[in-house]
Each structure stands twice: as C-alpha cells, then as structure tokens.
C-alpha cells in the first residue's frame, strides 16, 4: 500500500466573500521508497498541497492517508504525533531559532519531537560530515551563510530518522553549490536509507533527479513524467 495517498484532495482559502481554490481534486499515491517531485508555476498550489500532505492544514474536501492512517480520523495531538514521528519537513526558509546555536537548534527540535530514545549523536555526526557543517554547529544562524543554515535545517530534519521527507523549495534560496549538496543529501536519503522523498520545486534540474515528476497548474496535476531517478516503483 502507498505510504502517501491523496484522494480527491481540495483546498479552498476563504477570506470574507472571496474564495481561492488552491488545490482542486488532486489524487495520487506515493510508494514507499519513491522520490517524487512536484513542479509548477508560482500560484499553482504546490505549497498548499505540501501543507495538506504534511497535515499542517486541513483539506476542504478529500483525504490524505499516511501509511494507512487518514489524517481526518486523528485529533490534533494524534496528528502532531504522526507528523513528528514519521515526517521530516524542509522549507525554503530555514526556520532556525535565532538565539540558539546550530547544535542548540538541532537538540531543541529533537527534544520537541518527543522521542523516547536519545538523540543519535553518531548519526548526527555522520549527517554533519555529509553536509560539511561539522565546524559550524557552535554558531548561531546569524553567523552562518544561507547555505549553511539550510544544511543545518536538513541535519535537524533527518536526525529523527523519518520515513518521509517533505521538502518545499529546499533549494529556493541557495546557490548552485549549496543546491547540489542539498539535492545529493535528499538522493542519499532516498537511495541509501530508503526514505520516501516528496520535493516541491520550480527548478526543472532539481526535479529531474526524482523517480516521478508531477506537474501542477491551477491547483491540478496536469501531467506526470518519469524522472532520471527511474526507481522501479509503479
Ligand atoms: P505555489 O506554492 O504553487 O506558489 P500556493 O499553494 O502557495 O501555490 O498558492 C495557490 C493559490 O492559493 C494561489 O492563488 C495563492 O494566492 C492562494 N493562496 C495561498 N495561500 C493562501 C492564503 N493563506 N489565503 C488565500 N489564498 C492563498
Ligand atoms: P511560495 O509557494 O511562493 O514559495 P510560500 O510557500 O511561502 O510561498 O507560501 C505561499 C503563500 O501561501 C504565502 O502567502 C503563505 O503565507 C501562504 N500559506 C501557505 N501555507 C499556508 C497555510 N497553511 N495557512 C495560511 N497561509 C498559508
């Protein structure tokens, strides 16, 4: 069974008498271990779809099922629990707490995730190596470059051993060099660790590394394309 299932998913934003249909009847399934990219022009509903899939906003209609569990059947606490235990989020904006060091950010996020087992220091060390941030962890976000901040945010997301990685424009604010590091990391998560990756991007080169590319326009998936990843999932 798919690890992510979207069924006839819709989201309408309402402000006063104005209604904006942002996602309109979207259905698709992501198989365990698949790398899927969602591309489309600005305003096509990518971020809204991302929020829906992550359980960060409620659908107007339709459903999101994560590993057999329908978000709509969960209360707020259960939804938070599912999110924290299964899903890692990476955003375009790095969302690091400014008063804490990079390491402090990682530790706080881990402690908020509510896991019983202690932070896996050896794995964090390994991630820091791969992301070349080992020497940077004592610094606050303001002392780090944008690329370093995103690499810290990625270490923070991955140290929880998530089964799903949801990334919204993870390379949106980065130069080519940093983008390459971030994309290689996502590829590593997918190929080496078997994590399911769903990445939103409007960079076609970034999207090309996926197994499958979903094209969005005006809130709908209008085309599905095979990526270079070429995983053997169906
Ligand atoms: P994308 O990520 O592809 O740029 P979004 O999901 O951000 O697309 O936006 C899809 C549509 O929904 C756009 O028309 C956008 O203006 C609208 N929208 C997004 N967020 C809100 C909001 N909070 N309130 C009202 N409209 C919104
Ligand atoms: P973009 O998709 O252009 O990179 P963002 O991802 O920051 O931009 O979000 C697009 C718009 O949608 C922003 O105006 C943001 O405030 C709004 N938005 C996204 N998700 C939500 C949400 N869950 N609730 C309210 N507004 C949202």
Short mmCIF file of C-alpha atoms and ligand atoms in Angstrom, two decimals:
data_model
loop_
_atom_site.label_atom_id
_atom_site.label_comp_id
_atom_site.label_asym_id
_atom_site.label_seq_id
_atom_site.Cartn_x
_atom_site.Cartn_y
_atom_site.Cartn_z
CA UNK A 1 0.00 0.00 0.00
CA UNK A 2 1.23 3.54 -0.69
CA UNK A 3 2.96 5.48 2.08
CA UNK A 4 1.26 8.71 0.94
CA UNK A 5 -2.19 8.72 -0.59
CA UNK A 6 -4.04 11.85 -1.71
CA UNK A 7 -7.65 11.25 -2.65
CA UNK A 8 -9.68 13.89 -4.45
CA UNK A 9 -7.94 16.48 -2.32
CA UNK A 10 -9.17 20.07 -2.41
CA UNK A 11 -8.37 23.25 -0.52
CA UNK A 12 -10.25 26.49 -0.83
CA UNK A 13 -8.92 29.57 1.01
CA UNK A 14 -11.69 31.87 2.15
CA UNK A 15 -11.31 35.47 3.17
CA UNK A 16 -14.63 37.23 3.56
CA UNK A 17 -16.62 36.63 0.39
CA UNK A 18 -13.57 35.76 -1.66
CA UNK A 19 -12.79 32.10 -2.27
CA UNK A 20 -9.49 30.96 -3.74
CA UNK A 21 -9.45 27.33 -4.87
CA UNK A 22 -5.76 26.49 -4.36
CA UNK A 23 -5.89 22.68 -4.81
CA UNK A 24 -8.66 21.16 -6.88
CA UNK A 25 -9.47 17.47 -6.69
CA UNK A 26 -5.92 16.10 -6.64
CA UNK A 27 -5.39 12.33 -6.40
CA UNK A 28 -2.11 10.42 -6.42
CA UNK A 29 -0.18 7.80 -4.50
CA UNK A 30 3.47 7.76 -3.48
CA UNK A 31 5.00 4.33 -2.95
CA UNK A 32 7.36 3.57 -0.09
CA UNK A 33 10.91 4.48 -1.09
CA UNK A 34 9.85 6.61 -4.03
CA UNK A 35 11.28 10.08 -4.83
CA UNK A 36 8.56 12.34 -6.21
CA UNK A 37 8.95 15.93 -7.35
CA UNK A 38 6.07 18.35 -7.72
CA UNK A 39 6.68 21.20 -10.13
CA UNK A 40 4.55 24.05 -11.40
CA UNK A 41 4.45 27.81 -11.74
CA UNK A 42 4.04 30.13 -8.77
CA UNK A 43 0.45 30.06 -7.51
CA UNK A 44 -0.31 26.62 -8.95
CA UNK A 45 -0.98 25.17 -5.49
CA UNK A 46 2.28 23.38 -4.72
CA UNK A 47 2.76 24.81 -1.23
CA UNK A 48 -0.87 24.26 -0.34
CA UNK A 49 -0.59 20.64 -1.44
CA UNK A 50 2.58 20.32 0.66
CA UNK A 51 0.76 21.68 3.74
CA UNK A 52 -2.11 19.27 3.14
CA UNK A 53 0.18 16.24 2.76
CA UNK A 54 2.08 17.19 5.93
CA UNK A 55 -1.11 17.59 7.93
CA UNK A 56 -0.25 21.25 8.52
CA UNK A 57 -3.57 22.47 7.14
CA UNK A 58 -6.98 20.86 6.82
CA UNK A 59 -8.41 19.85 3.46
CA UNK A 60 -11.68 21.42 2.33
CA UNK A 61 -12.58 18.02 0.91
CA UNK A 62 -10.91 14.72 0.08
CA UNK A 63 -8.37 12.91 2.21
CA UNK A 64 -4.70 12.39 2.97
CA UNK A 65 -3.69 8.91 4.13
CA UNK A 66 -0.17 8.44 5.56
CA UNK A 67 0.88 4.81 5.79
CA UNK A 68 -2.75 3.71 6.05
CA UNK A 69 -3.78 6.42 8.53
CA UNK A 70 -6.29 9.05 7.41
CA UNK A 71 -5.36 12.46 8.89
CA UNK A 72 -9.08 13.24 9.25
CA UNK A 73 -9.55 10.39 11.74
CA UNK A 74 -6.93 11.88 14.10
CA UNK A 75 -7.31 14.61 16.70
CA UNK A 76 -4.79 17.45 16.83
CA UNK A 77 -2.50 15.67 19.28
CA UNK A 78 -2.51 12.45 17.26
CA UNK A 79 -1.86 14.34 14.04
CA UNK A 80 1.09 16.13 15.62
CA UNK A 81 2.37 12.79 16.89
CA UNK A 82 2.14 11.17 13.45
CA UNK A 83 3.88 14.14 11.89
CA UNK A 84 6.71 14.25 14.41
CA UNK A 85 7.39 10.55 14.24
CA UNK A 86 7.17 9.91 10.54
CA UNK A 87 7.75 13.12 8.62
CA UNK A 88 10.73 15.45 8.27
CA UNK A 89 10.00 18.90 6.90
CA UNK A 90 12.46 21.03 4.96
CA UNK A 91 11.33 24.51 3.95
CA UNK A 92 12.65 27.20 1.65
CA UNK A 93 13.01 29.41 4.68
CA UNK A 94 15.29 27.66 7.10
CA UNK A 95 13.25 28.45 10.24
CA UNK A 96 16.18 28.24 12.66
CA UNK A 97 15.71 29.81 16.10
CA UNK A 98 17.98 32.88 16.10
CA UNK A 99 19.05 32.79 19.76
CA UNK A 100 20.32 29.21 19.67
CA UNK A 101 23.43 27.75 18.11
CA UNK A 102 23.02 25.37 15.20
CA UNK A 103 23.55 22.46 17.59
CA UNK A 104 21.04 24.01 20.02
CA UNK A 105 18.50 24.18 17.19
CA UNK A 106 19.01 20.51 16.40
CA UNK A 107 18.75 19.48 20.05
CA UNK A 108 15.62 21.51 20.75
CA UNK A 109 13.88 20.23 17.63
CA UNK A 110 14.78 16.69 18.60
CA UNK A 111 13.51 17.08 22.12
CA UNK A 112 10.23 18.58 20.83
CA UNK A 113 9.82 15.54 18.57
CA UNK A 114 9.00 13.59 21.73
CA UNK A 115 11.10 10.54 21.01
CA UNK A 116 11.99 8.26 23.88
CA UNK A 117 15.43 7.30 22.60
CA UNK A 118 18.19 9.91 22.99
CA UNK A 119 19.48 11.95 20.05
CA UNK A 120 21.59 9.70 17.84
CA UNK A 121 24.89 11.61 18.18
CA UNK A 122 26.78 9.26 15.89
CA UNK A 123 24.21 9.70 13.15
CA UNK A 124 24.21 13.48 13.63
CA UNK A 125 27.99 13.37 13.29
CA UNK A 126 27.63 11.42 10.07
CA UNK A 127 25.00 13.83 8.71
CA UNK A 128 27.15 16.82 9.68
CA UNK A 129 30.04 15.27 7.79
CA UNK A 130 27.95 14.70 4.69
CA UNK A 131 26.60 18.24 4.89
CA UNK A 132 30.02 19.76 5.73
CA UNK A 133 28.71 21.64 8.78
CA UNK A 134 30.75 19.93 11.48
CA UNK A 135 32.73 23.04 12.34
CA UNK A 136 29.69 25.29 12.15
CA UNK A 137 27.44 23.75 14.79
CA UNK A 138 28.56 26.05 17.64
CA UNK A 139 27.48 29.11 15.68
CA UNK A 140 24.17 30.95 15.70
CA UNK A 141 22.16 31.21 12.48
CA UNK A 142 23.18 34.87 12.02
CA UNK A 143 26.81 33.74 11.82
CA UNK A 144 26.07 31.17 9.12
CA UNK A 145 25.58 31.62 5.39
CA UNK A 146 22.19 30.82 3.87
CA UNK A 147 23.55 27.58 2.51
CA UNK A 148 24.94 26.59 5.90
CA UNK A 149 21.63 27.42 7.56
CA UNK A 150 19.77 25.18 5.14
CA UNK A 151 22.27 22.37 5.68
CA UNK A 152 21.75 22.70 9.44
CA UNK A 153 17.98 22.65 8.91
CA UNK A 154 18.39 19.46 6.91
CA UNK A 155 20.51 17.78 9.58
CA UNK A 156 17.85 18.81 12.11
CA UNK A 157 15.13 17.24 9.95
CA UNK A 158 16.98 14.00 9.21
CA UNK A 159 18.43 13.16 12.60
CA UNK A 160 15.00 11.84 13.64
CA UNK A 161 15.25 9.00 11.07
CA UNK A 162 11.97 9.98 9.37
CA UNK A 163 10.28 7.60 6.95
CA UNK A 164 9.02 10.52 4.85
CA UNK A 165 10.92 13.66 3.88
CA UNK A 166 8.75 16.55 2.67
CA UNK A 167 10.75 19.39 1.15
CA UNK A 168 9.18 22.65 -0.05
CA UNK A 169 11.55 24.51 -2.40
CA UNK A 170 14.57 23.32 -0.40
CA UNK A 171 16.98 24.90 -2.88
CA UNK A 172 14.89 28.02 -3.49
CA UNK A 173 17.26 30.39 -1.70
CA UNK A 174 20.53 28.62 -2.48
CA UNK A 175 23.35 28.99 -4.97
CA UNK A 176 24.26 26.09 -7.26
CA UNK A 177 26.89 24.65 -4.95
CA UNK A 178 24.61 24.52 -1.93
CA UNK A 179 21.70 23.31 -4.05
CA UNK A 180 23.84 20.39 -5.18
CA UNK A 181 24.67 19.45 -1.57
CA UNK A 182 21.00 19.57 -0.59
CA UNK A 183 19.87 17.54 -3.60
CA UNK A 184 22.61 14.94 -3.05
CA UNK A 185 21.51 14.63 0.54
CA UNK A 186 17.89 14.02 -0.49
CA UNK A 187 19.11 11.49 -3.02
CA UNK A 188 21.14 9.76 -0.33
CA UNK A 189 18.10 9.62 1.99
CA UNK A 190 16.12 8.06 -0.78
CA UNK A 191 18.61 5.60 -2.27
CA UNK A 192 20.71 4.63 0.71
CA UNK A 193 18.20 4.91 3.54
CA UNK A 194 15.06 4.03 1.61
CA UNK A 195 13.26 7.14 2.79
CA UNK A 196 10.33 8.39 0.78
CA UNK A 197 11.03 11.89 -0.53
CA UNK A 198 8.50 14.37 -1.84
CA UNK A 199 10.03 17.62 -3.04
CA UNK A 200 8.35 20.74 -4.33
CA UNK A 201 10.45 22.81 -6.68
CA UNK A 202 10.22 25.09 -9.63
CA UNK A 203 13.71 24.18 -10.71
CA UNK A 204 13.46 21.61 -13.53
CA UNK A 205 17.04 20.43 -12.94
CA UNK A 206 16.22 19.68 -9.31
CA UNK A 207 13.01 17.89 -10.27
CA UNK A 208 14.87 15.70 -12.77
CA UNK A 209 16.58 13.68 -10.01
CA UNK A 210 13.19 12.31 -8.89
CA UNK A 211 11.68 8.99 -9.94
CA UNK A 212 8.49 10.73 -10.92
CA UNK A 213 7.57 14.35 -11.60
CA UNK A 214 4.03 15.64 -11.08
CA UNK A 215 3.25 18.86 -12.92
CA UNK A 216 0.74 21.20 -11.27
CA UNK A 217 -1.21 24.00 -12.85
CA UNK A 218 -4.15 25.93 -11.40
CA UNK A 219 -4.48 23.54 -8.46
CA UNK A 220 -4.49 20.36 -10.51
CA UNK A 221 -1.97 17.72 -11.57
CA UNK A 222 -1.93 18.11 -15.31
CA UNK A 223 0.93 15.82 -16.29
CA UNK A 224 3.07 13.03 -14.84
CA UNK A 225 6.58 12.45 -16.13
CA UNK A 226 9.32 9.95 -15.39
CA UNK A 227 12.47 11.44 -13.84
CA UNK A 228 16.09 10.34 -14.07
CA UNK A 229 15.84 8.64 -10.69
CA UNK A 230 13.97 5.94 -12.52
CA UNK A 231 13.05 3.94 -9.41
CA UNK A 232 11.28 0.69 -10.14
CA UNK A 233 8.16 1.72 -8.24
CA UNK A 234 4.83 1.77 -10.04
P1 LIG B 1 2.52 27.69 -5.11
O1 LIG B 1 3.16 27.03 -3.95
O2 LIG B 1 2.48 26.80 -6.33
O3 LIG B 1 3.09 29.03 -5.42
P2 LIG B 1 0.27 28.15 -3.36
O4 LIG B 1 -0.23 26.89 -2.82
O5 LIG B 1 1.14 29.00 -2.50
O6 LIG B 1 0.95 27.90 -4.77
O7 LIG B 1 -0.97 29.05 -3.80
C1 LIG B 1 -2.05 28.54 -4.60
C2 LIG B 1 -3.13 29.62 -4.67
O8 LIG B 1 -3.69 29.81 -3.37
C3 LIG B 1 -2.61 30.97 -5.12
O9 LIG B 1 -3.65 31.58 -5.90
C4 LIG B 1 -2.40 31.71 -3.82
O10 LIG B 1 -2.54 33.08 -3.99
C5 LIG B 1 -3.54 31.17 -2.97
N1 LIG B 1 -3.22 31.17 -1.52
C6 LIG B 1 -2.18 30.54 -0.92
N2 LIG B 1 -2.22 30.74 0.41
C7 LIG B 1 -3.31 31.48 0.65
C8 LIG B 1 -3.91 32.02 1.83
N3 LIG B 1 -3.38 31.81 3.03
N4 LIG B 1 -5.04 32.74 1.69
C9 LIG B 1 -5.57 32.97 0.48
N5 LIG B 1 -5.07 32.48 -0.65
C10 LIG B 1 -3.95 31.76 -0.59
P1 LIG B 2 5.88 30.16 -2.39
O1 LIG B 2 4.99 28.98 -2.61
O2 LIG B 2 5.66 31.25 -3.40
O3 LIG B 2 7.32 29.81 -2.25
P2 LIG B 2 5.19 30.15 0.42
O4 LIG B 2 5.48 28.71 0.38
O5 LIG B 2 5.91 30.94 1.47
O6 LIG B 2 5.47 30.83 -0.99
O7 LIG B 2 3.62 30.32 0.63
C1 LIG B 2 2.77 30.86 -0.36
C2 LIG B 2 1.63 31.64 0.29
O8 LIG B 2 0.75 30.74 0.93
C3 LIG B 2 2.12 32.59 1.36
O9 LIG B 2 1.38 33.78 1.24
C4 LIG B 2 1.81 31.88 2.66
O10 LIG B 2 1.59 32.78 3.69
C5 LIG B 2 0.56 31.12 2.28
N1 LIG B 2 0.35 29.89 3.04
C6 LIG B 2 0.96 28.74 2.85
N2 LIG B 2 0.50 27.82 3.67
C7 LIG B 2 -0.41 28.40 4.43
C8 LIG B 2 -1.26 27.96 5.49
N3 LIG B 2 -1.23 26.72 5.94
N4 LIG B 2 -2.09 28.83 6.05
C9 LIG B 2 -2.12 30.07 5.61
N5 LIG B 2 -1.36 30.55 4.61
C10 LIG B 2 -0.52 29.74 4.03
#
